[in-house]
Amino acid sequence: MLRVDAFICLVQKKSFIKLYTCLSSPHEVDNRHMLLSTWKRKQNGFKILVACSAGPHPTANSYLSTGTNTEKESSAIDCGLEEFSWPSPNDEIPFWKKDFPLWDVSQEVFDDTEKDPDLMHIIHATAEMAPIAKVGGLGDVVTGLARACLLRGHKVDIMLPFYECIQKQQINGLELMTTYNSYHDGQWVPTNAYRGVVSGIPLILIEPSNHFFKGPAVYGGCYNELEAYLFFSRACLEWMQVTGTEPDIIHVHEWQTGALPLLYWDMYQCLSIKKPRLLLTVHNMEHYGECSKDQLSKCGLDGSLYATIDKAVDDRTIGHNPERLSLLKGGIVYSNAVVTVSPTYLKETLCSGWLASTLIRNRDKYHGILNGVDTAMWNPATDVFLPAKFHAENIEGKRICKHYVQRGLGLAPNGSLVGSCLSNDTNRVPLVICITRLVAQKGLHLISHAIKHIEELGGQMVILGKASDSRVEREFESLTNLHNQGTSVRILLTYSEELSHMLYAAADMVLVPSIYEPCGLSQMIGMRYGAFHL
Ligand code: ADP
């Protein structure tokens, strides 16, 4: 199972690098007018590119089964049960909140990766990055892809808002790099750009001097989120302009940075940034970045110019007063290439949803590349959050992780300690976990049904989830009061990266009850940690 997943990651990064290379070639389109008439273009190199990226590469197997990998992973296995301090639900500090060593996964990555011949500079502009500002899969994918490209020799930077809640202790060498002004709503806002490194990945943090990005969470702060991300999109380009930075590729993600391609082609390309090509990844079509013309105008563009079918008008509002815009649609139209997170989701999005007609018009630049997991960050053989490490050839550590989690959460443990080993009955009762954002898309009603069934069948279940909606939170709080008293179900309504790693390691099964799932990393991580997904 471990190998299957690492293979997925390999295909993902190769496909992206081919796409980046194709985009940065001198033959690619170099002005927005061609982008806007993209559906009229004859088939170009992209089709060929997609065909190349669809299949496994012959070197995949050798990459996955190198002796060095196995050697390093084996040496990490050391159960040491005699000195083990088993957690208890009565511990003053819960076991997942203890002090863990700072984890710089870049130290564990083997630098024997084959380097690419044509090296590029890629800048990601994103709202999330794991683990310092992560809410869901977007953060995981940005970090994993950035690391994969760095390992192949490319220069990569991630531009991220400097959220007040960002985990600063995980950023190495954080320092102020540039102070500049960026535009918002008729004013130039003094803005700081900091540089830092997060587990080997260079980071540029954009900090406006206004109230944007303040608050205890990545999303849902006391500021207008749409305007804050419009500001961020422009501030990224403004930083490139004032520092004379011209990457080959600017890779934007989701609606939050959907306006960046508009700003680039209609403003900054006319100023001094000429070189970059734009790539948009749509991780989930559920969020469109709905925006009024006036709101778009706050970033300095004339919002009314974008209210046309071939640009950014939200097709659902045509004929209504007022018509609205969609930053995601604008991003699709104005990017040189658009990627979504799996070939299946690509087909689904071409067949349903109001964006389908836009995607069909832009079909020749639209690709489905299957997501992968960051195999350095998600590695049960080296994971610092686990009480015991394990890998495909030695899963003893997994049984210890299960026992550890069961004891720490007050679930009835199946096994018992015999000397420094666990008895063989640790696996008798299956442990099902579900780690998810608690939103409708994730099949909330299915989770409550699953709890009942698993209890009836004599299994155990742990749910780790965070709701962004107070109604859903209340619903799950009552489930928590109902079930957390017993010894077979635990519902934890919080976000914890550390606990999530321990739960994947402890799990026999990972429940993924989504109503629809563009790709879903949770099941891939489950496979990597030796659990089935349902
Ligand atoms: P989505 O991107 O729709 O949120 P994915 O399954 O692709 O779903 O990715 C979810 C990621 O977020 C996984 O890494 C998962 O472990 C993590 N995650 C979700 N909820 C939590 C939580 N409450 N605590 C810790 N990690 C979480």
Coordinates of C-alpha atoms and ligand atoms in Angstrom, one line a residue:
M1 CA 0.0 0.0 0.0
L2 CA 2.8 2.4 0.8
R3 CA 4.2 1.9 -2.6
V4 CA 1.0 2.5 -4.5
D5 CA 0.7 5.9 -2.9
A6 CA 4.3 7.0 -3.4
F7 CA 3.7 6.1 -7.0
I8 CA 0.7 8.4 -7.2
C9 CA 2.8 11.3 -6.0
L10 CA 5.5 10.6 -8.6
V11 CA 3.0 10.8 -11.4
Q12 CA 1.5 14.0 -10.0
K13 CA 4.8 15.8 -9.9
K14 CA 6.0 14.7 -13.3
S15 CA 2.7 15.8 -14.8
F16 CA 3.0 19.2 -13.2
I17 CA 6.6 19.7 -14.3
K18 CA 5.7 18.8 -17.9
L19 CA 2.9 21.3 -17.7
Y20 CA 5.2 24.0 -16.3
T21 CA 7.8 23.4 -18.9
C22 CA 5.3 23.5 -21.7
L23 CA 3.9 26.8 -20.4
S24 CA 7.2 28.5 -20.0
S25 CA 8.3 27.5 -23.5
P26 CA 8.7 30.5 -25.9
H27 CA 5.9 29.2 -28.2
E28 CA 3.3 29.6 -25.5
V29 CA 0.7 32.4 -25.8
D30 CA 2.0 35.7 -24.6
N31 CA -1.0 37.9 -24.3
R32 CA -4.4 37.9 -22.8
H33 CA -6.2 38.3 -26.1
M34 CA -5.2 34.8 -27.1
L35 CA -6.2 33.5 -23.7
L36 CA -9.7 35.0 -24.1
S37 CA -10.2 33.3 -27.4
T38 CA -8.7 30.1 -26.3
W39 CA -11.7 28.0 -27.4
K40 CA -11.1 29.1 -30.9
R41 CA -7.5 27.9 -30.9
K42 CA -6.6 24.9 -32.8
Q43 CA -5.4 21.9 -30.8
N44 CA -2.0 22.8 -29.4
G45 CA 0.8 21.2 -27.4
F46 CA -1.4 20.8 -24.3
K47 CA -3.3 17.8 -25.8
I48 CA 0.0 16.1 -26.4
L49 CA 1.1 17.0 -22.9
V50 CA -1.9 15.5 -21.3
A51 CA -1.3 12.3 -23.3
C52 CA 2.3 12.2 -22.0
S53 CA 1.4 12.8 -18.4
A54 CA -1.4 10.2 -18.3
G55 CA 0.7 7.0 -17.8
P56 CA 3.2 5.8 -15.4
H57 CA 6.8 6.5 -16.1
P58 CA 9.2 3.6 -16.6
T59 CA 11.4 4.8 -13.8
A60 CA 8.6 4.8 -11.2
N61 CA 9.2 1.4 -9.9
S62 CA 12.9 1.9 -9.3
Y63 CA 12.2 5.2 -7.5
L64 CA 9.8 3.4 -5.2
S65 CA 11.9 0.4 -4.2
T66 CA 15.3 1.9 -3.8
G67 CA 17.4 0.1 -1.1
T68 CA 18.3 3.5 0.5
N69 CA 14.7 4.2 1.3
T70 CA 14.2 0.9 3.0
E71 CA 17.4 1.1 4.9
K72 CA 16.5 4.6 6.3
E73 CA 13.0 3.5 7.1
S74 CA 14.1 0.3 8.9
S75 CA 16.5 2.2 11.1
A76 CA 13.7 4.4 12.4
I77 CA 11.8 1.4 13.9
D78 CA 12.4 1.2 17.6
C79 CA 9.4 0.3 19.8
G80 CA 11.1 0.5 23.2
L81 CA 7.9 -0.4 25.0
E82 CA 9.5 -0.8 28.4
E83 CA 10.1 2.9 28.7
F84 CA 6.8 3.8 27.1
S85 CA 4.7 6.3 28.9
W86 CA 1.2 5.4 27.9
P87 CA -1.3 8.3 27.8
S88 CA -4.6 8.5 29.7
P89 CA -7.7 10.6 29.1
N90 CA -7.0 12.1 32.6
D91 CA -3.6 13.5 31.6
E92 CA -3.4 17.2 32.3
I93 CA -2.1 17.8 28.8
P94 CA -3.7 15.5 26.2
F95 CA -1.2 13.3 24.5
W96 CA -1.6 15.1 21.2
K97 CA -0.8 18.5 22.7
K98 CA 2.5 17.5 24.2
D99 CA 5.7 19.1 23.0
F100 CA 6.8 17.4 19.8
P101 CA 10.3 18.1 18.3
L102 CA 10.1 20.6 15.5
W103 CA 9.8 18.6 12.4
D104 CA 11.9 19.6 9.4
V105 CA 11.0 16.9 6.9
S106 CA 13.5 18.3 4.5
Q107 CA 16.2 16.6 6.6
E108 CA 14.7 13.3 5.9
V109 CA 14.3 13.6 2.1
F110 CA 16.9 11.8 0.1
D111 CA 18.5 14.2 -2.4
D112 CA 19.2 11.6 -5.0
T113 CA 16.2 12.7 -7.0
E114 CA 17.0 13.1 -10.7
K115 CA 17.2 16.8 -11.6
D116 CA 15.3 18.2 -14.5
P117 CA 17.3 19.5 -17.5
D118 CA 15.3 22.8 -17.8
L119 CA 15.0 24.4 -14.5
M120 CA 12.3 27.0 -13.8
H121 CA 11.3 29.4 -11.1
I122 CA 7.8 28.6 -9.9
I123 CA 5.9 30.9 -7.5
H124 CA 2.7 29.6 -5.8
A125 CA 0.2 32.2 -4.6
T126 CA -2.1 30.4 -2.2
A127 CA -4.4 30.8 0.8
E128 CA -3.1 27.6 2.5
M129 CA 0.2 25.8 3.1
A130 CA 0.7 22.8 5.3
P131 CA 1.5 22.6 8.1
I132 CA 1.7 26.3 9.1
A133 CA -1.6 27.5 7.6
K134 CA -3.6 24.4 6.7
V135 CA -7.4 23.9 6.8
G136 CA -7.8 21.0 4.3
G137 CA -6.2 19.3 1.3
L138 CA -5.2 22.6 -0.5
G139 CA -2.5 23.1 2.1
D140 CA -1.2 19.6 1.7
V141 CA -1.1 19.7 -2.1
V142 CA 0.7 23.1 -2.2
T143 CA 3.5 21.9 0.2
G144 CA 3.8 18.5 -1.5
L145 CA 4.1 19.9 -5.0
A146 CA 6.5 22.6 -4.0
R147 CA 8.8 20.1 -2.3
A148 CA 8.6 17.7 -5.3
C149 CA 9.7 20.5 -7.7
L150 CA 12.4 21.7 -5.3
L151 CA 13.8 18.2 -5.2
R152 CA 14.0 18.1 -9.0
G153 CA 16.1 21.3 -9.0
H154 CA 13.6 24.0 -9.6
K155 CA 13.4 27.2 -7.7
V156 CA 10.1 27.4 -5.8
D157 CA 8.6 30.1 -3.6
I158 CA 5.2 30.0 -1.8
M159 CA 3.5 33.3 -1.3
L160 CA 1.0 33.2 1.5
P161 CA -0.9 35.8 3.6
F162 CA 0.8 36.4 6.9
Y163 CA -2.2 35.2 8.9
E164 CA -2.1 36.3 12.5
C165 CA -2.8 32.6 13.4
I166 CA 0.1 31.3 11.4
Q167 CA 2.4 28.8 13.3
K168 CA 5.5 31.1 13.4
Q169 CA 7.5 28.6 15.5
Q170 CA 7.6 26.3 12.5
I171 CA 9.2 29.0 10.2
N172 CA 12.9 29.0 10.0
G173 CA 14.9 32.2 9.4
L174 CA 11.8 34.5 9.4
E175 CA 12.9 38.0 8.5
L176 CA 11.5 41.1 7.0
M177 CA 12.6 41.3 3.4
T178 CA 10.7 44.2 1.7
T179 CA 8.4 47.0 2.8
Y180 CA 6.2 48.3 -0.1
N181 CA 2.8 49.7 -0.8
S182 CA 0.0 47.7 -2.4
Y183 CA -3.3 49.1 -3.7
H184 CA -6.7 48.6 -2.1
D185 CA -9.8 50.6 -2.6
G186 CA -8.3 53.9 -3.5
Q187 CA -5.4 53.7 -1.1
W188 CA -1.8 52.4 -1.1
V189 CA -1.5 50.1 1.9
P190 CA 1.9 49.8 3.5
T191 CA 2.8 46.1 3.3
N192 CA 5.6 43.9 4.6
A193 CA 7.0 40.9 2.8
Y194 CA 8.8 38.5 5.1
R195 CA 10.9 35.6 4.0
G196 CA 11.2 32.3 5.8
V197 CA 11.6 28.5 5.2
V198 CA 9.2 25.8 6.3
S199 CA 10.7 22.4 6.2
G200 CA 13.0 23.3 3.4
I201 CA 10.4 25.2 1.3
P202 CA 11.0 29.0 0.8
L203 CA 8.1 31.1 1.8
I204 CA 7.1 34.8 1.2
L205 CA 4.6 36.1 3.7
I206 CA 2.6 39.1 2.8
E207 CA 1.5 41.3 5.7
P208 CA -0.7 44.3 5.0
S209 CA -0.8 47.0 7.7
N210 CA -4.6 47.0 7.7
H211 CA -6.9 44.5 9.5
F212 CA -6.8 41.8 6.8
F213 CA -5.8 38.3 7.9
K214 CA -6.1 39.0 11.6
G215 CA -7.9 36.6 13.8
P216 CA -7.6 33.1 15.3
A217 CA -8.2 31.1 12.1
V218 CA -7.1 31.0 8.5
Y219 CA -10.7 31.6 7.3
G220 CA -13.6 33.3 8.9
G221 CA -11.8 36.3 10.4
C222 CA -13.5 39.6 11.2
Y223 CA -12.7 41.1 7.8
N224 CA -14.1 40.9 4.3
E225 CA -12.5 37.7 3.1
L226 CA -13.1 38.4 -0.6
E227 CA -11.5 41.9 -0.4
A228 CA -8.6 40.5 1.6
Y229 CA -7.8 37.9 -1.0
L230 CA -8.2 40.4 -3.8
F231 CA -5.7 42.6 -2.0
F232 CA -3.4 39.6 -1.5
S233 CA -3.6 38.7 -5.3
R234 CA -2.5 42.2 -6.2
A235 CA 0.1 42.4 -3.4
C236 CA 1.8 39.3 -4.8
L237 CA 2.2 40.9 -8.2
E238 CA 3.1 44.2 -6.7
W239 CA 5.9 42.5 -4.7
M240 CA 7.2 40.9 -7.9
Q241 CA 7.1 44.3 -9.6
V242 CA 8.9 46.2 -6.9
T243 CA 11.6 43.5 -6.4
G244 CA 12.0 42.8 -10.2
T245 CA 11.1 39.1 -9.7
E246 CA 10.0 37.4 -12.9
P247 CA 9.3 33.7 -12.3
D248 CA 8.6 31.4 -15.2
I249 CA 5.3 30.2 -13.6
I250 CA 2.9 31.8 -11.2
H251 CA 0.7 28.9 -9.9
V252 CA -2.5 30.2 -8.3
H253 CA -5.0 28.1 -6.4
E254 CA -8.8 28.3 -6.0
W255 CA -10.9 31.4 -6.1
Q256 CA -8.8 33.2 -3.5
T257 CA -6.1 33.9 -6.0
G258 CA -8.4 33.7 -9.1
A259 CA -8.1 37.5 -9.7
L260 CA -4.3 37.3 -10.0
P261 CA -4.4 36.2 -13.7
L262 CA -6.7 39.1 -14.5
L263 CA -4.5 41.5 -12.7
Y264 CA -1.4 40.1 -14.4
W265 CA -2.7 40.2 -18.0
D266 CA -4.5 43.5 -17.7
M267 CA -2.2 45.4 -15.5
Y268 CA 1.2 44.1 -14.5
Q269 CA 2.1 42.7 -18.0
C270 CA 1.6 46.2 -19.3
L271 CA 3.9 47.5 -16.5
S272 CA 7.1 45.5 -16.1
I273 CA 6.4 41.8 -15.5
K274 CA 6.5 40.0 -18.8
K275 CA 7.8 36.5 -18.4
P276 CA 5.5 34.5 -16.1
R277 CA 2.8 32.2 -17.4
L278 CA -0.2 31.5 -15.2
L279 CA -1.5 28.1 -14.0
L280 CA -4.6 27.8 -11.9
T281 CA -5.4 24.7 -9.9
V282 CA -9.1 24.2 -9.0
H283 CA -9.2 21.9 -6.0
N284 CA -12.9 22.2 -5.5
M285 CA -15.5 23.8 -7.8
E286 CA -17.9 24.3 -4.9
H287 CA -16.4 27.8 -4.1
Y288 CA -16.7 30.3 -7.0
G289 CA -15.4 33.5 -5.4
E290 CA -18.6 35.4 -6.0
C291 CA -17.9 39.1 -6.3
S292 CA -19.6 42.3 -7.3
K293 CA -18.2 44.5 -9.9
D294 CA -17.5 47.1 -7.2
Q295 CA -15.6 44.7 -5.1
L296 CA -13.4 43.7 -8.0
S297 CA -12.8 47.4 -8.7
K298 CA -11.3 47.7 -5.2
C299 CA -8.2 45.9 -6.4
G300 CA -7.7 48.5 -9.2
L301 CA -9.3 46.8 -12.2
D302 CA -12.5 48.2 -13.7
G303 CA -14.9 45.5 -12.5
S304 CA -17.6 46.4 -15.1
L305 CA -15.2 45.3 -17.9
Y306 CA -15.3 41.7 -16.7
A307 CA -19.1 41.3 -16.6
T308 CA -19.2 39.4 -19.9
I309 CA -19.7 35.7 -20.6
D310 CA -16.3 35.3 -22.1
K311 CA -14.6 36.9 -19.1
A312 CA -15.8 36.6 -15.5
V313 CA -19.6 37.1 -15.2
D314 CA -21.2 34.4 -13.0
D315 CA -23.5 32.8 -15.7
R316 CA -26.2 32.1 -13.1
T317 CA -26.7 35.8 -12.6
I318 CA -27.0 36.9 -16.2
G319 CA -30.1 39.1 -16.6
H320 CA -30.4 39.6 -12.9
N321 CA -29.9 43.0 -11.3
P322 CA -27.1 43.1 -10.3
E323 CA -25.2 40.6 -12.2
R324 CA -22.2 39.2 -10.3
L325 CA -18.8 38.0 -11.1
S326 CA -16.9 34.9 -10.2
L327 CA -13.2 35.1 -9.5
L328 CA -12.8 31.4 -10.2
K329 CA -14.3 31.7 -13.6
G330 CA -12.1 34.8 -14.3
G331 CA -9.1 32.7 -13.2
I332 CA -10.1 29.9 -15.6
V333 CA -10.4 32.3 -18.5
Y334 CA -7.3 34.3 -17.8
S335 CA -4.8 31.4 -16.9
N336 CA -2.6 29.8 -19.5
A337 CA -3.5 26.4 -18.1
V338 CA -6.1 25.1 -15.7
V339 CA -5.7 21.9 -13.7
T340 CA -8.1 20.1 -11.5
V341 CA -7.3 17.4 -9.0
S342 CA -8.2 14.2 -10.8
P343 CA -9.1 13.1 -14.3
T344 CA -12.5 11.9 -13.0
Y345 CA -13.3 15.3 -11.5
L346 CA -12.3 16.9 -14.8
K347 CA -14.9 14.8 -16.5
E348 CA -17.5 15.5 -13.9
T349 CA -16.9 19.3 -14.1
L350 CA -17.2 19.2 -17.8
C351 CA -20.6 17.6 -17.6
S352 CA -22.3 19.4 -14.7
G353 CA -22.3 22.6 -12.8
W354 CA -22.7 26.1 -14.2
L355 CA -18.9 26.4 -14.9
A356 CA -19.1 23.5 -17.3
S357 CA -19.7 25.7 -20.3
T358 CA -16.7 27.9 -19.4
L359 CA -14.6 24.7 -19.0
I360 CA -15.7 23.3 -22.3
R361 CA -14.8 26.6 -24.0
N362 CA -11.4 26.3 -22.4
R363 CA -11.1 22.6 -22.8
D364 CA -7.8 22.6 -24.6
K365 CA -6.0 24.1 -21.6
Y366 CA -7.9 22.2 -19.0
H367 CA -6.2 19.1 -17.4
G368 CA -7.0 16.6 -14.7
I369 CA -3.9 15.5 -12.7
L370 CA -4.4 13.1 -9.9
N371 CA -3.4 14.6 -6.5
G372 CA -0.7 12.9 -4.5
V373 CA 0.5 13.0 -1.0
D374 CA 3.7 14.5 0.2
T375 CA 5.5 11.3 1.0
A376 CA 8.0 13.1 3.2
M377 CA 5.4 14.7 5.4
W378 CA 3.2 11.6 5.5
N379 CA 5.7 8.8 6.3
P380 CA 4.9 6.4 9.1
A381 CA 8.6 5.4 9.2
T382 CA 9.8 8.8 10.2
D383 CA 6.7 10.7 11.5
V384 CA 7.7 12.5 14.7
F385 CA 4.2 12.6 16.0
L386 CA 3.9 8.8 16.2
P387 CA 4.7 7.0 19.5
A388 CA 6.1 4.2 17.3
K389 CA 7.2 4.2 13.7
F390 CA 6.4 1.5 11.1
H391 CA 6.5 0.7 7.4
A392 CA 5.2 -1.9 5.0
E393 CA 7.7 -4.6 6.0
N394 CA 7.3 -4.1 9.8
I395 CA 3.9 -3.1 11.1
E396 CA 4.5 -3.8 14.8
G397 CA 4.7 0.0 15.4
K398 CA 1.1 0.4 14.0
R399 CA -0.3 -1.9 16.7
I400 CA 1.5 0.2 19.3
C401 CA 0.0 3.4 17.8
K402 CA -3.4 1.9 18.0
H403 CA -3.0 0.8 21.6
Y404 CA -1.6 4.3 22.4
V405 CA -4.5 6.1 20.9
Q406 CA -7.0 3.8 22.5
R407 CA -5.5 4.3 25.9
G408 CA -5.1 8.1 25.4
L409 CA -8.7 8.6 24.4
G410 CA -10.2 6.2 26.9
L411 CA -11.3 3.7 24.3
A412 CA -11.3 0.1 25.5
P413 CA -7.9 -1.2 24.5
N414 CA -7.9 -4.6 22.8
G415 CA -4.4 -5.8 23.6
S416 CA -2.4 -5.9 26.7
L417 CA 1.3 -5.6 27.4
V418 CA 3.3 -8.8 27.7
G419 CA 6.8 -7.8 28.7
S420 CA 7.9 -5.1 26.3
C421 CA 5.5 -6.4 23.5
L422 CA 1.8 -6.1 22.9
S423 CA -0.3 -9.2 22.9
N424 CA -1.7 -10.4 19.6
D425 CA -5.3 -9.4 20.2
T426 CA -4.6 -5.7 19.6
N427 CA -6.4 -5.8 16.3
R428 CA -9.4 -7.7 17.3
V429 CA -11.8 -4.7 17.4
P430 CA -11.5 -2.5 14.3
L431 CA -10.7 1.2 14.8
V432 CA -12.4 3.4 12.2
I433 CA -11.3 7.0 12.0
C434 CA -12.8 10.0 10.1
I435 CA -10.7 13.2 9.8
T436 CA -12.5 15.9 8.0
R437 CA -13.8 19.4 7.7
L438 CA -17.3 19.2 9.0
V439 CA -19.1 20.7 6.0
A440 CA -22.1 19.4 4.1
Q441 CA -20.0 18.1 1.2
K442 CA -18.3 15.6 3.5
G443 CA -21.6 13.8 4.1
L444 CA -22.3 14.8 7.7
H445 CA -25.5 12.6 8.0
L446 CA -23.4 9.6 6.9
I447 CA -21.0 10.2 9.7
S448 CA -23.8 10.1 12.3
H449 CA -25.1 6.9 10.7
A450 CA -21.6 5.4 10.7
I451 CA -21.2 6.0 14.4
K452 CA -24.4 4.1 15.2
H453 CA -23.5 1.1 12.9
I454 CA -19.9 0.9 14.1
E455 CA -21.1 0.9 17.7
E456 CA -23.7 -1.8 17.0
L457 CA -21.2 -4.0 15.2
G458 CA -18.8 -3.7 18.1
G459 CA -16.2 -1.5 16.4
Q460 CA -14.5 1.7 17.6
M461 CA -14.6 5.1 16.0
V462 CA -12.8 8.4 16.4
I463 CA -13.9 11.5 14.6
L464 CA -11.6 14.5 14.3
G465 CA -13.3 17.4 12.7
K466 CA -13.8 21.1 12.8
A467 CA -17.0 22.9 11.8
S468 CA -17.0 26.3 10.3
D469 CA -20.8 26.7 10.8
S470 CA -22.2 27.1 14.3
R471 CA -25.3 25.0 13.5
V472 CA -23.1 22.0 12.4
E473 CA -21.0 22.6 15.5
R474 CA -24.0 22.4 17.8
E475 CA -25.2 19.2 16.0
F476 CA -21.8 17.5 16.6
E477 CA -21.6 18.8 20.1
S478 CA -24.8 16.9 20.9
L479 CA -23.4 13.8 19.2
T480 CA -20.3 14.3 21.4
N481 CA -22.3 14.5 24.6
L482 CA -24.2 11.4 23.5
H483 CA -21.3 9.2 22.5
N484 CA -18.1 10.3 24.3
Q485 CA -19.2 8.8 27.6
G486 CA -18.8 5.2 26.5
T487 CA -15.7 3.3 25.5
S488 CA -16.1 2.9 21.8
V489 CA -16.6 6.4 20.2
R490 CA -14.7 9.6 20.5
I491 CA -15.6 12.8 18.7
L492 CA -13.1 15.6 18.9
L493 CA -14.3 18.9 17.5
T494 CA -11.0 20.6 16.9
Y495 CA -8.2 20.8 14.4
S496 CA -4.9 19.0 15.3
E497 CA -2.3 18.1 12.8
E498 CA -0.5 16.1 15.4
L499 CA -3.5 14.0 16.4
S500 CA -4.4 13.5 12.7
H501 CA -1.1 11.8 12.2
M502 CA -1.5 9.6 15.2
L503 CA -5.1 8.6 14.2
Y504 CA -4.1 7.6 10.6
A505 CA -1.3 5.5 12.2
A506 CA -3.7 3.9 14.7
A507 CA -6.6 3.3 12.2
D508 CA -7.7 0.0 10.7
M509 CA -10.1 1.9 8.5
V510 CA -10.5 5.5 7.3
L511 CA -14.0 6.6 6.7
V512 CA -14.4 9.1 3.8
P513 CA -18.2 9.6 3.6
S514 CA -18.2 12.5 1.1
I515 CA -21.3 13.3 -1.0
Y516 CA -18.8 14.2 -3.7
E517 CA -15.0 14.3 -3.6
P518 CA -12.9 16.1 -6.2
C519 CA -10.0 13.8 -5.1
G520 CA -9.6 13.5 -1.4
L521 CA -6.2 13.1 0.3
S522 CA -7.6 11.6 3.5
Q523 CA -7.9 8.1 1.9
M524 CA -4.4 8.4 0.3
I525 CA -2.9 9.2 3.6
G526 CA -4.8 6.3 5.2
M527 CA -3.3 3.9 2.6
R528 CA 0.1 5.3 3.3
Y529 CA -0.4 4.6 7.0
G530 CA -1.7 1.1 6.4
A531 CA -5.5 1.6 6.7
F532 CA -8.3 0.7 4.4
H533 CA -10.7 3.5 3.3
L534 CA -14.4 3.3 3.2
Ligands
ADP1 P1 -10.5 18.6 1.7 O1 -9.4 19.1 0.9 O2 -11.8 18.6 1.0 O3 -10.6 19.2 3.1 P2 -9.0 16.1 1.7 O4 -9.3 14.8 2.2 O5 -8.4 16.3 0.3 O6 -10.2 17.0 1.9 O7 -7.9 16.8 2.7 C1 -8.1 17.0 4.0 C2 -6.8 17.2 4.7 O8 -7.1 18.0 5.9 C3 -6.1 15.9 5.2 O9 -4.8 16.1 5.4 C4 -6.8 15.7 6.6 O10 -6.0 14.9 7.4 C5 -6.8 17.2 7.1 N1 -7.8 17.5 8.1 C6 -9.1 17.7 7.9 N2 -9.7 18.0 9.1 C7 -8.8 18.0 10.0 C8 -8.8 18.2 11.4 N3 -9.9 18.5 12.1 N4 -7.6 18.1 12.1 C9 -6.5 17.8 11.4 N5 -6.4 17.6 10.1 C10 -7.5 17.7 9.4

